[in-house]
Short mmCIF file of C-alpha atoms in Angstrom, two decimals:
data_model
loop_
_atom_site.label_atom_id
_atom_site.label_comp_id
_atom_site.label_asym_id
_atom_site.label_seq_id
_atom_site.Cartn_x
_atom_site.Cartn_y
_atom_site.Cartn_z
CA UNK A 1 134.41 62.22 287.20
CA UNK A 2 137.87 62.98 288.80
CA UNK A 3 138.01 65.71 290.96
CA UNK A 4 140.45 69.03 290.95
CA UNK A 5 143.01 68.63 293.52
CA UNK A 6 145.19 71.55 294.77
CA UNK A 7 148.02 70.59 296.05
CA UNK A 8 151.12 72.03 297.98
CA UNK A 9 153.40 72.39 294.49
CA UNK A 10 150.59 74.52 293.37
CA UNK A 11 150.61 76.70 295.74
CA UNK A 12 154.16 76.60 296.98
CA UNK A 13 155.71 79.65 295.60
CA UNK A 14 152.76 81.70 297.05
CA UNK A 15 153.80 79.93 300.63
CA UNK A 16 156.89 80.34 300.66
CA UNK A 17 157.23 83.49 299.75
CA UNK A 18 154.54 84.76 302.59
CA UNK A 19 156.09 82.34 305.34
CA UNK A 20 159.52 84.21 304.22
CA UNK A 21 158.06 88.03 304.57
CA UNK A 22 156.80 87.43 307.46
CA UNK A 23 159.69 85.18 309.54
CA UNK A 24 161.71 87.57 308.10
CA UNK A 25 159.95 90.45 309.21
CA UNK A 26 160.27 88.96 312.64
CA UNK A 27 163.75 87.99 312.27
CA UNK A 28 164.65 91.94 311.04
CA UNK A 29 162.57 94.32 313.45
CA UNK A 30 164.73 91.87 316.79
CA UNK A 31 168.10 92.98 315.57
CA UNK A 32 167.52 96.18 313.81
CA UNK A 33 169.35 98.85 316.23
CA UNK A 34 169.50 102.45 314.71
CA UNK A 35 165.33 102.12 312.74
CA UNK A 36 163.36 101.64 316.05
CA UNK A 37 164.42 104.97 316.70
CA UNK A 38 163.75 106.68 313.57
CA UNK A 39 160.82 108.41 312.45
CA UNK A 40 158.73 105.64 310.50
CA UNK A 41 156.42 106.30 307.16
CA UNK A 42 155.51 103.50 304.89
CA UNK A 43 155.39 104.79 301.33
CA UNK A 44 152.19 103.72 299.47
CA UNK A 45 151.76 102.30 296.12
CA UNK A 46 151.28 104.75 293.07
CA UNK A 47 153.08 107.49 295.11
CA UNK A 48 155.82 108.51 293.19
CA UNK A 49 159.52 107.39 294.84
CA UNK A 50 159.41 110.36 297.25
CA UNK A 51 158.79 110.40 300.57
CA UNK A 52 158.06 113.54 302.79
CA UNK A 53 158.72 113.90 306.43
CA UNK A 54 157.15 116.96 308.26
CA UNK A 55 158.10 119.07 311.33
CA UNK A 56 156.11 121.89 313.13
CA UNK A 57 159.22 124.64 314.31
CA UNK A 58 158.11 125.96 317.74
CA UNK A 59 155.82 128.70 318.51
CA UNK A 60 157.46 132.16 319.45
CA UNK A 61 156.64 133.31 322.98
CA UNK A 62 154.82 136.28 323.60
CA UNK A 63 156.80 139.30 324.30
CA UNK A 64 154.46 141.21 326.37
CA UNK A 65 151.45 140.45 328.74
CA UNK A 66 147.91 140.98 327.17
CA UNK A 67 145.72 144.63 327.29
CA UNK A 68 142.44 143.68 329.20
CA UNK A 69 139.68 143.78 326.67
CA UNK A 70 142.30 143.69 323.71
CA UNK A 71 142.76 140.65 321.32
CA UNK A 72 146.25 140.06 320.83
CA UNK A 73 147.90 139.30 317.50
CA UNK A 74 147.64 135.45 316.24
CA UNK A 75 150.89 134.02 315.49
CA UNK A 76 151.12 131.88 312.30
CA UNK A 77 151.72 127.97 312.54
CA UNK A 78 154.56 126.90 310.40
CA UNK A 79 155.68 123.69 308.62
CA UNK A 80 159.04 122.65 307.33
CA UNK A 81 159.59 119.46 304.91
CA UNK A 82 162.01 116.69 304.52
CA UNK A 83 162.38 114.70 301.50
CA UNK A 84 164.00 112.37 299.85
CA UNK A 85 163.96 109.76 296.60
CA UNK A 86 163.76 106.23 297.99
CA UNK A 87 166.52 103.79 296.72
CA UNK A 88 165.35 99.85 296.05
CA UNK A 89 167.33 97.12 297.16
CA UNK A 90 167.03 93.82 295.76
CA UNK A 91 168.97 90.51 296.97
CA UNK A 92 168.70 87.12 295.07
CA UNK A 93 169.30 83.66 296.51
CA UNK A 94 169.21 80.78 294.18
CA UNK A 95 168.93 76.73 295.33
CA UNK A 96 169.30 74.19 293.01
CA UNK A 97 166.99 71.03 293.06
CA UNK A 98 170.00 69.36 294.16
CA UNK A 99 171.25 70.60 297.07
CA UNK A 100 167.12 71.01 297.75
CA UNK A 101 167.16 67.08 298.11
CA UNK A 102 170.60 66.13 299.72
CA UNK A 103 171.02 68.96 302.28
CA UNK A 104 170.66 68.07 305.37
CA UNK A 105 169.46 71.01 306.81
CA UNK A 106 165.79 72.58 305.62
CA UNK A 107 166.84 75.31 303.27
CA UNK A 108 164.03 77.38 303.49
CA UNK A 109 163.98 78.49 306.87
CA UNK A 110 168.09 78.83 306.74
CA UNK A 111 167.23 81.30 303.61
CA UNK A 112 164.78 83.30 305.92
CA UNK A 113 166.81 83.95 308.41
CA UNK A 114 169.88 84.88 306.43
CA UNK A 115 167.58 86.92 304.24
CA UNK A 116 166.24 88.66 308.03
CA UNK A 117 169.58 89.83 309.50
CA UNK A 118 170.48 90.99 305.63
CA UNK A 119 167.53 93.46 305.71
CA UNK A 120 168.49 94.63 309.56
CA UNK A 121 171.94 95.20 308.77
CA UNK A 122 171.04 96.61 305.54
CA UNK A 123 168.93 99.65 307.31
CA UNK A 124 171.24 99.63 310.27
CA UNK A 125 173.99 100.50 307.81
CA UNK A 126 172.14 103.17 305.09
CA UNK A 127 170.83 105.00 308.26
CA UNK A 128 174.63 104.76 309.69
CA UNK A 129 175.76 106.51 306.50
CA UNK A 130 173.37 109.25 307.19
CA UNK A 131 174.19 109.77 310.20
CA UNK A 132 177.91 109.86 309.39
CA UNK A 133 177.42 113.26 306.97
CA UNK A 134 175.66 114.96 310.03
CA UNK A 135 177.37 117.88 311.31
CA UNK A 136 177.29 117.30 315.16
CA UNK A 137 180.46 115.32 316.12
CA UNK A 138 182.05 115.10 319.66
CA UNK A 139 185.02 113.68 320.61
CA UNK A 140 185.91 111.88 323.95
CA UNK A 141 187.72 114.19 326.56
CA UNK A 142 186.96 117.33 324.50
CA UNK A 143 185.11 118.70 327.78
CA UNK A 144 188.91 120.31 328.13
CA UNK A 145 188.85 121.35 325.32
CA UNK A 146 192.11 119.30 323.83
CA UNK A 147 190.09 117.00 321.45
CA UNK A 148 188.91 118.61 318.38
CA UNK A 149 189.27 116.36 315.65
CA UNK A 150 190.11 112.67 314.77
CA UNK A 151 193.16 112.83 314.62
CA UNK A 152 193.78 113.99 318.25
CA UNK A 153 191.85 111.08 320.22
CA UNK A 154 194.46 109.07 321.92
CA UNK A 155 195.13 106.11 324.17
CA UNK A 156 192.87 106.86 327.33
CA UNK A 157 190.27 108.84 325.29
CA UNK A 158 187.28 106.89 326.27
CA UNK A 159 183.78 107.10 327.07
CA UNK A 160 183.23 108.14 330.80
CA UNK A 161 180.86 109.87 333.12
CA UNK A 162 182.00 113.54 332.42
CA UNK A 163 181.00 112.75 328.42
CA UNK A 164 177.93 111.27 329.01
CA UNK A 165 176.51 113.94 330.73
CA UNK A 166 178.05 116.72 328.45
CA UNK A 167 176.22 114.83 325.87
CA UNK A 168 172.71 115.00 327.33
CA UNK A 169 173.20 118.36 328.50
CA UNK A 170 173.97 119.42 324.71
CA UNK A 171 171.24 117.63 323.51
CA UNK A 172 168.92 119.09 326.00
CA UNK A 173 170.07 122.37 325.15
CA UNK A 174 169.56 121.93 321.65
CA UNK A 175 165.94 120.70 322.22
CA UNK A 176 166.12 117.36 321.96
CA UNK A 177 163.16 115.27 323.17
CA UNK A 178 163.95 112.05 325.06
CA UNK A 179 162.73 108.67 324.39
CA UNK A 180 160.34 108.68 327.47
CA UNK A 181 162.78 109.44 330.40
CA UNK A 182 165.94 109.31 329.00
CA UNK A 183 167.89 109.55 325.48
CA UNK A 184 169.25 106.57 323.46
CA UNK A 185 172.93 106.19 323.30
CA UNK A 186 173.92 103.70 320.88
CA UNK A 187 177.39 102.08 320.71
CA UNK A 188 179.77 98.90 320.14
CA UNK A 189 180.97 95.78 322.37
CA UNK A 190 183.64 97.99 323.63
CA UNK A 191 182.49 101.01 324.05
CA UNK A 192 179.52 99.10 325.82
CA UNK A 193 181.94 98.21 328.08
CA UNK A 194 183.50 101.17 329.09
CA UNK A 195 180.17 102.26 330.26
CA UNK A 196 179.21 99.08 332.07
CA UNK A 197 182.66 99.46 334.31
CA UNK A 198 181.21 102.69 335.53
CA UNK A 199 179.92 103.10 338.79
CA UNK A 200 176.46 104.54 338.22
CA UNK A 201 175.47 102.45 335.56
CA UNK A 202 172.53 100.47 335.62
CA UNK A 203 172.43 97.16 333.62
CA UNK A 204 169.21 96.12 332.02
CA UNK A 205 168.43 93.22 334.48
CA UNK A 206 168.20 95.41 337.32
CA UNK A 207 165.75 97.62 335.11
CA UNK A 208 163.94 94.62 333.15
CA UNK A 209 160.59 94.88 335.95
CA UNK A 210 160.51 98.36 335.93
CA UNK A 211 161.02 99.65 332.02
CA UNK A 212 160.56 98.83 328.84
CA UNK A 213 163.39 97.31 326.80
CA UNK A 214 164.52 98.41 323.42
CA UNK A 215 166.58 95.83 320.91
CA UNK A 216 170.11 95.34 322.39
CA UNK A 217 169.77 97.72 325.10
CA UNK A 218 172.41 96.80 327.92
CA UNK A 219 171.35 99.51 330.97
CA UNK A 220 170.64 102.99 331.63
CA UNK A 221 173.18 106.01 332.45
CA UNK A 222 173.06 109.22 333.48
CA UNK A 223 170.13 109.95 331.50
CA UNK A 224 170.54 107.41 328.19
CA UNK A 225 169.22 104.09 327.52
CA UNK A 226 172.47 102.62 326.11
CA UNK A 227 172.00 100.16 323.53
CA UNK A 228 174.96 97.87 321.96
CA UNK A 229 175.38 97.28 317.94
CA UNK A 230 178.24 94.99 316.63
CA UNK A 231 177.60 96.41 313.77
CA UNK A 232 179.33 99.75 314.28
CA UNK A 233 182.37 99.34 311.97
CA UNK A 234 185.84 100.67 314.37
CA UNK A 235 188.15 102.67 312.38
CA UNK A 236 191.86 103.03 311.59
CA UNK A 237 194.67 104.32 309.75
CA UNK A 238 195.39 102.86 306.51
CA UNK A 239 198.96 102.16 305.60
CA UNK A 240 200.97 104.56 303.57
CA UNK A 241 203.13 102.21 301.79
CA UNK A 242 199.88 100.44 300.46
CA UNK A 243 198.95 102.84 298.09
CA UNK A 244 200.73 104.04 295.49
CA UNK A 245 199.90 107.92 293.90
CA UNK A 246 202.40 109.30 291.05
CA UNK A 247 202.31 111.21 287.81
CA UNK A 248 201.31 109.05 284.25
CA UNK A 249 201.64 110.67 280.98
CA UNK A 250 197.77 110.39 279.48
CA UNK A 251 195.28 112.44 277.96
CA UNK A 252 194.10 114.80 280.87
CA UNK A 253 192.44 118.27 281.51
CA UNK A 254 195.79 119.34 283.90
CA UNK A 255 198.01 122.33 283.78
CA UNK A 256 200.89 122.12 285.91
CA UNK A 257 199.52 121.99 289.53
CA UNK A 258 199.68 119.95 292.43
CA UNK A 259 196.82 117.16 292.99
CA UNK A 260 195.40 116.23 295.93
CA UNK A 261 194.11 112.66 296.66
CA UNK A 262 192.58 110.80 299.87
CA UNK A 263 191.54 106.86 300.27
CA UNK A 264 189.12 105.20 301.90
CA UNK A 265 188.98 101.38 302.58
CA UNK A 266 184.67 99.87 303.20
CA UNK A 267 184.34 96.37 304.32
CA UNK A 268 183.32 94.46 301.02
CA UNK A 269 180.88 92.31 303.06
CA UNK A 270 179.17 95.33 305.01
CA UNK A 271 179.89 98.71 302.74
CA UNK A 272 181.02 100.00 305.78
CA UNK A 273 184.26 102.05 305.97
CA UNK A 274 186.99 100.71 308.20
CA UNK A 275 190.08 102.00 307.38
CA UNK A 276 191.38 105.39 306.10
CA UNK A 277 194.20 106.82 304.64
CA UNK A 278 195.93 110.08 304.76
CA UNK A 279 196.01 112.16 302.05
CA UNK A 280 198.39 112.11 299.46
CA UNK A 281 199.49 115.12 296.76
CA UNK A 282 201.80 114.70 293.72
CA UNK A 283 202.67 117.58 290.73
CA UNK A 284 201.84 116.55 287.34
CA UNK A 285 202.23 119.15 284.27
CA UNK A 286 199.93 119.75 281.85
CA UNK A 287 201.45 116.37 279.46
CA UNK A 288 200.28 114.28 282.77
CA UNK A 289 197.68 112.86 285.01
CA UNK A 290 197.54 111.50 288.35
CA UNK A 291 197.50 107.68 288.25
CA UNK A 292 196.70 105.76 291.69
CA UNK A 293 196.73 101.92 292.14
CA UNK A 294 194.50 101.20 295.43
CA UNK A 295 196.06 98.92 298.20
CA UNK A 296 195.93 95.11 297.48
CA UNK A 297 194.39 93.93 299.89
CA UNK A 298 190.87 91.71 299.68
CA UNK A 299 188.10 92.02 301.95
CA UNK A 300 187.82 95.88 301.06
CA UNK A 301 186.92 98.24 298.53
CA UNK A 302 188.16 101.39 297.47
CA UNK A 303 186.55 104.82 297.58
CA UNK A 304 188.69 107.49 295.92
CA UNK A 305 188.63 111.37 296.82
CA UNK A 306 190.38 114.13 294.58
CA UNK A 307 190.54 117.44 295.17
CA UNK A 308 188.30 119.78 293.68
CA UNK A 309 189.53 123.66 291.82
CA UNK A 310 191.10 124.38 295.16
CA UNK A 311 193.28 121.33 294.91
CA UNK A 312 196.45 123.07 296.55
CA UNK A 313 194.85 122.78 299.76
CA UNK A 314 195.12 119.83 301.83
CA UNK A 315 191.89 120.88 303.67
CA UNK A 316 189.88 117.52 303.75
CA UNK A 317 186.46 119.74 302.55
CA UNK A 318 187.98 120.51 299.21
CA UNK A 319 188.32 116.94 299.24
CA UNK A 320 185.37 115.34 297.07
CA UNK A 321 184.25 111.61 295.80
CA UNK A 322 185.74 111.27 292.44
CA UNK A 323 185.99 106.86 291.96
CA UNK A 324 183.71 104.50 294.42
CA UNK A 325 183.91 100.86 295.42
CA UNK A 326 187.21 100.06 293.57
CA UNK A 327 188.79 96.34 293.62
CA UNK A 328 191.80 95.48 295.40
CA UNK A 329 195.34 96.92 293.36
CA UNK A 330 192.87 98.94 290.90
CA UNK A 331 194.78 101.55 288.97
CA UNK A 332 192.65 104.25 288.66
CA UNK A 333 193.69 107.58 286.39
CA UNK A 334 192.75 110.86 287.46
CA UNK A 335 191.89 113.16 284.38
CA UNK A 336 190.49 116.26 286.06
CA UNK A 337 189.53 118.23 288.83
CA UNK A 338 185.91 118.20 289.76
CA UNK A 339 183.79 121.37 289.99
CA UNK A 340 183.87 122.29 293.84
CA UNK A 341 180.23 121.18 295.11
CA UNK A 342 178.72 121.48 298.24
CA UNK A 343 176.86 118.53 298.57
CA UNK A 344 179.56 116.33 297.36
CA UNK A 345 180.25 113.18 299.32
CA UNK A 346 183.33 114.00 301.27
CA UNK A 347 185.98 111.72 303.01
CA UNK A 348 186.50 110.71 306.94
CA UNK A 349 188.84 112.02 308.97
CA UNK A 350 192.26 110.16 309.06
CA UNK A 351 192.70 108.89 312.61
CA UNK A 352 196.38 108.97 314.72
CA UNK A 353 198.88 106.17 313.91
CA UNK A 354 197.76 102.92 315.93
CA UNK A 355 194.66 104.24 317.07
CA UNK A 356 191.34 102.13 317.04
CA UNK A 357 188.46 104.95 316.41
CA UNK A 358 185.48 104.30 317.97
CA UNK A 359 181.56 105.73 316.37
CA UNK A 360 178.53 106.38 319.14
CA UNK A 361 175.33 108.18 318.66
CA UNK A 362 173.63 110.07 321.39
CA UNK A 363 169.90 110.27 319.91
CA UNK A 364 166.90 112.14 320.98
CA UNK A 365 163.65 111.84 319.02
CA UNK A 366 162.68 113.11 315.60
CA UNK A 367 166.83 113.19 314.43
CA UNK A 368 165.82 110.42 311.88
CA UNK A 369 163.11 109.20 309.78
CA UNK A 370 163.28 106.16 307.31
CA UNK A 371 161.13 104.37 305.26
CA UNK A 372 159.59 101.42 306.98
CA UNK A 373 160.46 98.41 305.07
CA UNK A 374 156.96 96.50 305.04
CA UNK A 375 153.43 96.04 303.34
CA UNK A 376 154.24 97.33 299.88
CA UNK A 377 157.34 98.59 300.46
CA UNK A 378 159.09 94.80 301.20
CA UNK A 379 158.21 92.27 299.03
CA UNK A 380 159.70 88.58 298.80
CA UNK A 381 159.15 86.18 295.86
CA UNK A 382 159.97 82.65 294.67
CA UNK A 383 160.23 81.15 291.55
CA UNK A 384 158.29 77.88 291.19
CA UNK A 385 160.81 75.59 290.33
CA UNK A 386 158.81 74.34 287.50
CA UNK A 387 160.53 73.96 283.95
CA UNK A 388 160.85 77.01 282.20
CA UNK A 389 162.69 77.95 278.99
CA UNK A 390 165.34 78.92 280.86
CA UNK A 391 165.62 76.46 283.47
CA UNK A 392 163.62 73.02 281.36
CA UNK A 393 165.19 70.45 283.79
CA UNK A 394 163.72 72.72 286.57
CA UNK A 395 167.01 72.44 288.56
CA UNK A 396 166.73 76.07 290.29
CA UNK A 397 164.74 77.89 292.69
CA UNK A 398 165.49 81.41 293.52
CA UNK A 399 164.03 83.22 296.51
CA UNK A 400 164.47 87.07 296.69
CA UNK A 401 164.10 90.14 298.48
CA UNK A 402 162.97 93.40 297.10
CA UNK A 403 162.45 96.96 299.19
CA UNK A 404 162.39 100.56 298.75
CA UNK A 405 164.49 102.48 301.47
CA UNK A 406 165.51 105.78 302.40
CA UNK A 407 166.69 107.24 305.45
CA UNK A 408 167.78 110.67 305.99
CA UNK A 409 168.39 113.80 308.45
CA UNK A 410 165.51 115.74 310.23
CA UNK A 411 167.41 117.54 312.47
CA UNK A 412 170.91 118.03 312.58
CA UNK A 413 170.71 119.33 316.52
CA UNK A 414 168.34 116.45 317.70
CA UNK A 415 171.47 113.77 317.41
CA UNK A 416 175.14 114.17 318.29
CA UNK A 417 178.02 111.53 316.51
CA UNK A 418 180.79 110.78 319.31
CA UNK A 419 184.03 109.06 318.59
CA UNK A 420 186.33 108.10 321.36
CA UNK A 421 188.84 105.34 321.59
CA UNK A 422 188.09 102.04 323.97
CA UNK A 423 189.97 100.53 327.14
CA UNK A 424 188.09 97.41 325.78
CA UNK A 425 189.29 97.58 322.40
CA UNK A 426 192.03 96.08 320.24
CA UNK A 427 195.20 98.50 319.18
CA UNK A 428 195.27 99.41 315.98
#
């Protein structure tokens, strides 16, 4: 009688895939930045796609002292929610038997950790995006009042002492809680830098026996826990001559008007938006259109804004996402307005010529939740690498990643976006 025998090949795609979850797992929560600071719920199976955050507003203080012998009034205990449809991500390697058996280099393990820092810099950048459309923005040196937009940071607009504690004071005011003793300020190399020439800081070697140490954090200052992401995409002006925006003759819903437009450029690797443009307005009549052809340039995509029914304006609100992720020299034909909306995706702020623009977040606790990608919510799987009809000579095996994620606002007042420019930092 022969015996069953189990061996690896059986059970390989099973392996594999469990070794990956987990070194990946590993690999992710090391260089994640932004989630360790969010609010974390894991969304269970056969729960719908939406996921709830709640928050308890404070209790009012009593407005006079008590009448011996007299119960006072009870005050009511109330809850506000937070939700939001989760989004699944999915990412797809595939090895062929060949490269399998004349590689060098073990491809599995290369796979995991590729497949780690893919899920870290994936939730470092959706929870980025959120916090871009928050409300609270500072900019560096507008203590006197001279900095209110983008567009006004200049040369010597850095990060310095005054900021940093304008910052904590504003988040203290608005109720903020702190991260144990301090708040978490998270920014780039440069900015990083700025901070570290400062006198009072306090670098994370000198702190390592007496604190604990979150991912990437550098040092404390003046009441943050600063923490360094090279992640954070800089900003700058995109070039005027690299766009083109001019009147077409083509079936369109136009009278005659003037039509206002605005680009964007995101990093085609990251999704991350690096340059912008300013905006641009042309007058078509009702036999025309607006037609745009996107700069040429590779590396980027191209997010296009139109104005909406108050198109005369140039008033970046009015401003609204009408075409997204657009190859390099796209033409793209405008047709119509879009209904004014207010929860339309809206454009960044065009910076100063030749300035580098520089994104921080001062962060106190309960700003921002997210989904925590594991258990059922991260799941990786391998094909087998056996034939199949649609591989018979077996020569591919695919590894993949698959996760539902959402991240999203709590409280507008609990985090504060800064932008500044950098003494560290290339000119734009």
């Amino acid at each position: 009688m022969v015996a069953d025998i189990t061996s690896f090949s059986d059970l390989s795609s099973d392996a594999v895939s469990a070794y990956i979850r987990d070194e990946l797992l590993d690999i992710a929560e090391k260089n994640v930045v932004f989630a360790q600071h969010a609010e974390q719920v894991t969304l269970p199976q056969h729960n719908s796609k939406t996921v709830q955050f709640s928050r308890y507003p404070r209790l009012a203080l009593p407005m006079s002292p008590a009448t011996e012998g007299t119960t006072p009034d009870s005050v009511a205990l109330t809850v506000e929610t937070v939700s939001a449809v989760v989004d699944q991500w999915i990412l797809v390697v595939a090895l062929t038997d060949l490269a399998q058996l004349t590689i060098k280099h073990p491809l599995v393990p290369i796979v995991t950790e590729r497949l780690g820092m893919v899920q870290a810099e994936l939730v470092d950048r959706e929870i980025q995006k959120t916090l871009m459309a928050g409300t609270n923005v500072s900019f560096a040196n507008a203590i006197s009042g001279s900095n209110t937009t983008r567009a006004g940071l200049t040369t010597g607009d850095v990060i310095n002492a005054a900021e940093m504690r304008k910052l904590w004071a504003l988040l203290n005011r608005q109720g903020a809680q702190r991260f144990g003793k301090n708040y978490i300020f998270i920014c780039d190399p440069e900015v990083s830098q700025d901070i570290a020439s400062e006198d009072k800081f306090l670098s994370a070697h000198q702190l390592s026996q007496a604190t604990a140490i979150f991912n990437n954090m550098i040092g404390e200052y003046l009441g943050f826990s600063v923490e360094v992401s090279n992640f954070i995409p800089t900003v700058t002006l995109g070039g005027s001559g690299d766009w083109t925006v001019a009147a077409a003759t083509f079936t369109n819903s136009f009278g005659t008007e003037t039509v206002v437009v605005k680009l964007e450029a995101i990093n085609s690797s990251t999704g991350l938006v690096e340059k912008v443009y300013a905006i641009k307005n042309t007058t078509v009549t009702s036999a025309e259109g607006v037609r745009v052809t996107v700069p040429s340039t590779t590396g980027y995509l191209y997010n296009l804004y139109v104005a909406n029914a108050d198109n005369i304006s140039t008033d970046e609100t009015k401003l609204q996402l009408y075409s997204e992720a657009q190859a390099p020299a796209t033409v793209i034909d405008v047709t119509a307005l879009t209904t004014a909306s207010a929860t339309a995706r809206r454009p960044q702020q065009s910076p100063a010529s030749g300035v580098t623009i520089h994104t921080s977040y001062a962060l106190g606790k309960e700003g921002y939740g997210m989904v925590k990608l594991s258990g059922d919510n991260l799941r990786v799987m391998s094909t087998d690498g056996k034939p199949s009809d649609s591989d018979p000579a077996a020569q591919r095996k695919k590894i993949s990643l698959k996760g539902s994620f959402k991240s999203l606002i709590l409280n507008d007042d609990y985090f504060q976006r800064v932008e500044s420019v950098s003494a560290f930092g290339q000119s734009a």
